[in-house]
């Protein structure tokens, strides 16, 4: 898991809990990346 570097523990923690591909129920079963893209398109009026 941690490689002994100070930021490695934080990096491992974020990588364990944040998955940009995993679908989320709270945002309509979209991945975080797809949800963000959808929000940008809504803001642009597309």
PDB file of N, CA, C and O in Angstrom:
ATOM      1  N   UNK A   1       0.828  -1.184   0.000  1.00  0.00           N
ATOM      2  CA  UNK A   1       0.000   0.000   0.000  1.00  0.00           C
ATOM      3  C   UNK A   1       0.876   1.252   0.000  1.00  0.00           C
ATOM      4  O   UNK A   1       1.101   1.824  -1.018  1.00  0.00           O
ATOM      5  N   UNK A   2       1.361   1.703   1.128  1.00  0.00           N
ATOM      6  CA  UNK A   2       2.185   2.902   1.186  1.00  0.00           C
ATOM      7  C   UNK A   2       3.629   2.553   0.828  1.00  0.00           C
ATOM      8  O   UNK A   2       4.141   1.522   1.220  1.00  0.00           O
ATOM      9  N   UNK A   3       4.254   3.454   0.112  1.00  0.00           N
ATOM     10  CA  UNK A   3       5.618   3.176  -0.329  1.00  0.00           C
ATOM     11  C   UNK A   3       6.664   3.879   0.536  1.00  0.00           C
ATOM     12  O   UNK A   3       7.818   3.901   0.170  1.00  0.00           O
ATOM     13  N   UNK A   4       6.262   4.463   1.656  1.00  0.00           N
ATOM     14  CA  UNK A   4       7.208   5.115   2.532  1.00  0.00           C
ATOM     15  C   UNK A   4       7.338   6.610   2.287  1.00  0.00           C
ATOM     16  O   UNK A   4       7.950   7.307   3.064  1.00  0.00           O
ATOM     17  N   UNK A   5       6.774   7.114   1.198  1.00  0.00           N
ATOM     18  CA  UNK A   5       6.814   8.547   0.923  1.00  0.00           C
ATOM     19  C   UNK A   5       5.680   9.230   1.678  1.00  0.00           C
ATOM     20  O   UNK A   5       4.618   8.640   1.869  1.00  0.00           O
ATOM     21  N   UNK A   6       5.869  10.475   2.101  1.00  0.00           N
ATOM     22  CA  UNK A   6       4.844  11.160   2.895  1.00  0.00           C
ATOM     23  C   UNK A   6       3.472  11.233   2.214  1.00  0.00           C
ATOM     24  O   UNK A   6       2.459  11.046   2.857  1.00  0.00           O
ATOM     25  N   UNK A   7       3.418  11.485   0.928  1.00  0.00           N
ATOM     26  CA  UNK A   7       2.134  11.613   0.244  1.00  0.00           C
ATOM     27  C   UNK A   7       1.536  10.295  -0.200  1.00  0.00           C
ATOM     28  O   UNK A   7       0.403  10.244  -0.653  1.00  0.00           O
ATOM     29  N   UNK A   8       2.276   9.205  -0.045  1.00  0.00           N
ATOM     30  CA  UNK A   8       1.810   7.911  -0.536  1.00  0.00           C
ATOM     31  C   UNK A   8       0.571   7.430   0.213  1.00  0.00           C
ATOM     32  O   UNK A   8      -0.325   6.845  -0.382  1.00  0.00           O
ATOM     33  N   UNK A   9       0.507   7.682   1.514  1.00  0.00           N
ATOM     34  CA  UNK A   9      -0.645   7.232   2.299  1.00  0.00           C
ATOM     35  C   UNK A   9      -1.903   7.966   1.845  1.00  0.00           C
ATOM     36  O   UNK A   9      -2.945   7.352   1.633  1.00  0.00           O
ATOM     37  N   UNK A  10      -1.802   9.272   1.654  1.00  0.00           N
ATOM     38  CA  UNK A  10      -2.953  10.037   1.193  1.00  0.00           C
ATOM     39  C   UNK A  10      -3.355   9.606  -0.209  1.00  0.00           C
ATOM     40  O   UNK A  10      -4.542   9.475  -0.503  1.00  0.00           O
ATOM     41  N   UNK A  11      -2.389   9.378  -1.063  1.00  0.00           N
ATOM     42  CA  UNK A  11      -2.679   8.936  -2.423  1.00  0.00           C
ATOM     43  C   UNK A  11      -3.408   7.594  -2.404  1.00  0.00           C
ATOM     44  O   UNK A  11      -4.409   7.421  -3.103  1.00  0.00           O
ATOM     45  N   UNK A  12      -2.935   6.668  -1.610  1.00  0.00           N
ATOM     46  CA  UNK A  12      -3.579   5.358  -1.511  1.00  0.00           C
ATOM     47  C   UNK A  12      -5.007   5.495  -1.005  1.00  0.00           C
ATOM     48  O   UNK A  12      -5.913   4.818  -1.486  1.00  0.00           O
ATOM     49  N   UNK A  13      -5.230   6.371  -0.022  1.00  0.00           N
ATOM     50  CA  UNK A  13      -6.569   6.585   0.526  1.00  0.00           C
ATOM     51  C   UNK A  13      -7.509   7.098  -0.560  1.00  0.00           C
ATOM     52  O   UNK A  13      -8.610   6.578  -0.739  1.00  0.00           O
ATOM     53  N   UNK A  14      -7.070   8.090  -1.304  1.00  0.00           N
ATOM     54  CA  UNK A  14      -7.907   8.664  -2.367  1.00  0.00           C
ATOM     55  C   UNK A  14      -8.164   7.625  -3.448  1.00  0.00           C
ATOM     56  O   UNK A  14      -9.292   7.457  -3.912  1.00  0.00           O
ATOM     57  N   UNK A  15      -7.151   6.910  -3.852  1.00  0.00           N
ATOM     58  CA  UNK A  15      -7.314   5.893  -4.887  1.00  0.00           C
ATOM     59  C   UNK A  15      -8.265   4.788  -4.450  1.00  0.00           C
ATOM     60  O   UNK A  15      -8.991   4.228  -5.269  1.00  0.00           O
ATOM     61  N   UNK A  16      -8.290   4.476  -3.169  1.00  0.00           N
ATOM     62  CA  UNK A  16      -9.151   3.408  -2.676  1.00  0.00           C
ATOM     63  C   UNK A  16     -10.622   3.832  -2.710  1.00  0.00           C
ATOM     64  O   UNK A  16     -11.493   3.038  -3.030  1.00  0.00           O
ATOM     65  N   UNK A  17     -10.913   5.097  -2.387  1.00  0.00           N
ATOM     66  CA  UNK A  17     -12.296   5.529  -2.259  1.00  0.00           C
ATOM     67  C   UNK A  17     -12.824   6.292  -3.464  1.00  0.00           C
ATOM     68  O   UNK A  17     -14.032   6.423  -3.619  1.00  0.00           O
ATOM     69  N   UNK A  18     -11.972   6.809  -4.319  1.00  0.00           N
ATOM     70  CA  UNK A  18     -12.438   7.545  -5.488  1.00  0.00           C
ATOM     71  C   UNK A  18     -12.147   6.711  -6.725  1.00  0.00           C
ATOM     72  O   UNK A  18     -11.003   6.424  -7.040  1.00  0.00           O
ATOM     73  N   UNK A  19     -13.182   6.336  -7.419  1.00  0.00           N
ATOM     74  CA  UNK A  19     -13.047   5.556  -8.635  1.00  0.00           C
ATOM     75  C   UNK A  19     -13.783   6.321  -9.736  1.00  0.00           C
ATOM     76  O   UNK A  19     -15.008   6.404  -9.720  1.00  0.00           O
ATOM     77  N   UNK A  20     -13.068   6.911 -10.704  1.00  0.00           N
ATOM     78  CA  UNK A  20     -13.709   7.738 -11.718  1.00  0.00           C
ATOM     79  C   UNK A  20     -14.576   6.947 -12.692  1.00  0.00           C
ATOM     80  O   UNK A  20     -15.299   7.525 -13.483  1.00  0.00           O
ATOM     81  N   UNK A  21     -14.531   5.616 -12.623  1.00  0.00           N
ATOM     82  CA  UNK A  21     -15.297   4.785 -13.545  1.00  0.00           C
ATOM     83  C   UNK A  21     -16.544   4.198 -12.877  1.00  0.00           C
ATOM     84  O   UNK A  21     -17.540   3.959 -13.528  1.00  0.00           O
ATOM     85  N   UNK A  22     -16.485   3.999 -11.561  1.00  0.00           N
ATOM     86  CA  UNK A  22     -17.592   3.361 -10.841  1.00  0.00           C
ATOM     87  C   UNK A  22     -18.859   4.212 -10.932  1.00  0.00           C
ATOM     88  O   UNK A  22     -18.840   5.411 -10.711  1.00  0.00           O
ATOM     89  N   UNK A  23     -19.955   3.581 -11.257  1.00  0.00           N
ATOM     90  CA  UNK A  23     -21.237   4.272 -11.369  1.00  0.00           C
ATOM     91  C   UNK A  23     -21.780   4.564  -9.979  1.00  0.00           C
ATOM     92  O   UNK A  23     -21.631   3.767  -9.061  1.00  0.00           O
ATOM     93  N   UNK A  24     -22.429   5.711  -9.836  1.00  0.00           N
ATOM     94  CA  UNK A  24     -22.961   6.156  -8.563  1.00  0.00           C
ATOM     95  C   UNK A  24     -24.478   6.245  -8.635  1.00  0.00           C
ATOM     96  O   UNK A  24     -25.025   6.834  -9.565  1.00  0.00           O
ATOM     97  N   UNK A  25     -25.170   5.703  -7.666  1.00  0.00           N
ATOM     98  CA  UNK A  25     -26.629   5.723  -7.633  1.00  0.00           C
ATOM     99  C   UNK A  25     -27.134   7.157  -7.493  1.00  0.00           C
ATOM    100  O   UNK A  25     -28.112   7.548  -8.131  1.00  0.00           O
ATOM    101  N   UNK A  26     -26.462   7.957  -6.684  1.00  0.00           N
ATOM    102  CA  UNK A  26     -26.943   9.316  -6.397  1.00  0.00           C
ATOM    103  C   UNK A  26     -26.922  10.240  -7.603  1.00  0.00           C
ATOM    104  O   UNK A  26     -27.568  11.274  -7.584  1.00  0.00           O
ATOM    105  N   UNK A  27     -26.196   9.912  -8.644  1.00  0.00           N
ATOM    106  CA  UNK A  27     -26.151  10.802  -9.808  1.00  0.00           C
ATOM    107  C   UNK A  27     -26.683  10.117 -11.064  1.00  0.00           C
ATOM    108  O   UNK A  27     -26.198  10.350 -12.159  1.00  0.00           O
ATOM    109  N   UNK A  28     -27.695   9.261 -10.897  1.00  0.00           N
ATOM    110  CA  UNK A  28     -28.336   8.647 -12.046  1.00  0.00           C
ATOM    111  C   UNK A  28     -27.541   7.513 -12.673  1.00  0.00           C
ATOM    112  O   UNK A  28     -27.635   7.291 -13.874  1.00  0.00           O
ATOM    113  N   UNK A  29     -26.758   6.809 -11.878  1.00  0.00           N
ATOM    114  CA  UNK A  29     -25.951   5.671 -12.354  1.00  0.00           C
ATOM    115  C   UNK A  29     -24.919   6.076 -13.398  1.00  0.00           C
ATOM    116  O   UNK A  29     -24.600   5.331 -14.309  1.00  0.00           O
ATOM    117  N   UNK A  30     -24.398   7.280 -13.277  1.00  0.00           N
ATOM    118  CA  UNK A  30     -23.320   7.752 -14.141  1.00  0.00           C
ATOM    119  C   UNK A  30     -22.009   7.659 -13.381  1.00  0.00           C
ATOM    120  O   UNK A  30     -21.979   7.795 -12.164  1.00  0.00           O
ATOM    121  N   UNK A  31     -20.930   7.484 -14.116  1.00  0.00           N
ATOM    122  CA  UNK A  31     -19.620   7.553 -13.480  1.00  0.00           C
ATOM    123  C   UNK A  31     -19.355   9.012 -13.125  1.00  0.00           C
ATOM    124  O   UNK A  31     -19.981   9.914 -13.693  1.00  0.00           O
ATOM    125  N   UNK A  32     -18.458   9.293 -12.191  1.00  0.00           N
ATOM    126  CA  UNK A  32     -18.154  10.678 -11.859  1.00  0.00           C
ATOM    127  C   UNK A  32     -17.716  11.492 -13.078  1.00  0.00           C
ATOM    128  O   UNK A  32     -18.087  12.660 -13.219  1.00  0.00           O
ATOM    129  N   UNK A  33     -16.961  10.880 -13.975  1.00  0.00           N
ATOM    130  CA  UNK A  33     -16.494  11.589 -15.174  1.00  0.00           C
ATOM    131  C   UNK A  33     -17.676  11.907 -16.088  1.00  0.00           C
ATOM    132  O   UNK A  33     -17.807  13.030 -16.584  1.00  0.00           O
ATOM    133  N   UNK A  34     -18.573  10.939 -16.304  1.00  0.00           N
ATOM    134  CA  UNK A  34     -19.742  11.159 -17.161  1.00  0.00           C
ATOM    135  C   UNK A  34     -20.687  12.196 -16.548  1.00  0.00           C
ATOM    136  O   UNK A  34     -21.242  13.034 -17.255  1.00  0.00           O
ATOM    137  N   UNK A  35     -20.859  12.145 -15.220  1.00  0.00           N
ATOM    138  CA  UNK A  35     -21.719  13.114 -14.546  1.00  0.00           C
ATOM    139  C   UNK A  35     -21.175  14.528 -14.706  1.00  0.00           C
ATOM    140  O   UNK A  35     -21.920  15.463 -15.003  1.00  0.00           O
ATOM    141  N   UNK A  36     -19.878  14.680 -14.532  1.00  0.00           N
ATOM    142  CA  UNK A  36     -19.264  15.996 -14.686  1.00  0.00           C
ATOM    143  C   UNK A  36     -19.428  16.498 -16.117  1.00  0.00           C
ATOM    144  O   UNK A  36     -19.746  17.660 -16.343  1.00  0.00           O
ATOM    145  N   UNK A  37     -19.235  15.623 -17.085  1.00  0.00           N
ATOM    146  CA  UNK A  37     -19.408  15.986 -18.491  1.00  0.00           C
ATOM    147  C   UNK A  37     -20.847  16.427 -18.753  1.00  0.00           C
ATOM    148  O   UNK A  37     -21.090  17.424 -19.440  1.00  0.00           O
ATOM    149  N   UNK A  38     -21.819  15.710 -18.176  1.00  0.00           N
ATOM    150  CA  UNK A  38     -23.231  16.041 -18.329  1.00  0.00           C
ATOM    151  C   UNK A  38     -23.517  17.431 -17.744  1.00  0.00           C
ATOM    152  O   UNK A  38     -24.244  18.233 -18.344  1.00  0.00           O
ATOM    153  N   UNK A  39     -22.948  17.741 -16.593  1.00  0.00           N
ATOM    154  CA  UNK A  39     -23.165  19.033 -15.959  1.00  0.00           C
ATOM    155  C   UNK A  39     -22.575  20.176 -16.791  1.00  0.00           C
ATOM    156  O   UNK A  39     -23.170  21.238 -16.894  1.00  0.00           O
ATOM    157  N   UNK A  40     -21.426  19.933 -17.399  1.00  0.00           N
ATOM    158  CA  UNK A  40     -20.799  20.954 -18.253  1.00  0.00           C
ATOM    159  C   UNK A  40     -21.694  21.214 -19.466  1.00  0.00           C
ATOM    160  O   UNK A  40     -21.933  22.364 -19.836  1.00  0.00           O
ATOM    161  N   UNK A  41     -22.215  20.150 -20.060  1.00  0.00           N
ATOM    162  CA  UNK A  41     -23.080  20.319 -21.227  1.00  0.00           C
ATOM    163  C   UNK A  41     -24.361  21.056 -20.849  1.00  0.00           C
ATOM    164  O   UNK A  41     -24.840  21.904 -21.609  1.00  0.00           O
ATOM    165  N   UNK A  42     -24.928  20.764 -19.681  1.00  0.00           N
ATOM    166  CA  UNK A  42     -26.121  21.482 -19.215  1.00  0.00           C
ATOM    167  C   UNK A  42     -25.814  22.965 -19.036  1.00  0.00           C
ATOM    168  O   UNK A  42     -26.622  23.825 -19.395  1.00  0.00           O
ATOM    169  N   UNK A  43     -24.672  23.272 -18.458  1.00  0.00           N
ATOM    170  CA  UNK A  43     -24.285  24.660 -18.211  1.00  0.00           C
ATOM    171  C   UNK A  43     -24.074  25.414 -19.531  1.00  0.00           C
ATOM    172  O   UNK A  43     -24.353  26.612 -19.610  1.00  0.00           O
ATOM    173  N   UNK A  44     -23.587  24.698 -20.551  1.00  0.00           N
ATOM    174  CA  UNK A  44     -23.370  25.331 -21.847  1.00  0.00           C
ATOM    175  C   UNK A  44     -24.665  25.436 -22.649  1.00  0.00           C
ATOM    176  O   UNK A  44     -24.679  26.077 -23.706  1.00  0.00           O
ATOM    177  N   UNK A  45     -25.718  24.770 -22.184  1.00  0.00           N
ATOM    178  CA  UNK A  45     -26.997  24.823 -22.872  1.00  0.00           C
ATOM    179  C   UNK A  45     -27.086  23.907 -24.076  1.00  0.00           C
ATOM    180  O   UNK A  45     -27.841  24.153 -25.007  1.00  0.00           O
ATOM    181  N   UNK A  46     -26.324  22.833 -24.072  1.00  0.00           N
ATOM    182  CA  UNK A  46     -26.332  21.893 -25.195  1.00  0.00           C
ATOM    183  C   UNK A  46     -27.397  20.848 -24.968  1.00  0.00           C
ATOM    184  O   UNK A  46     -27.643  20.364 -23.956  1.00  0.00           O
TER     185      UNK A  46
END
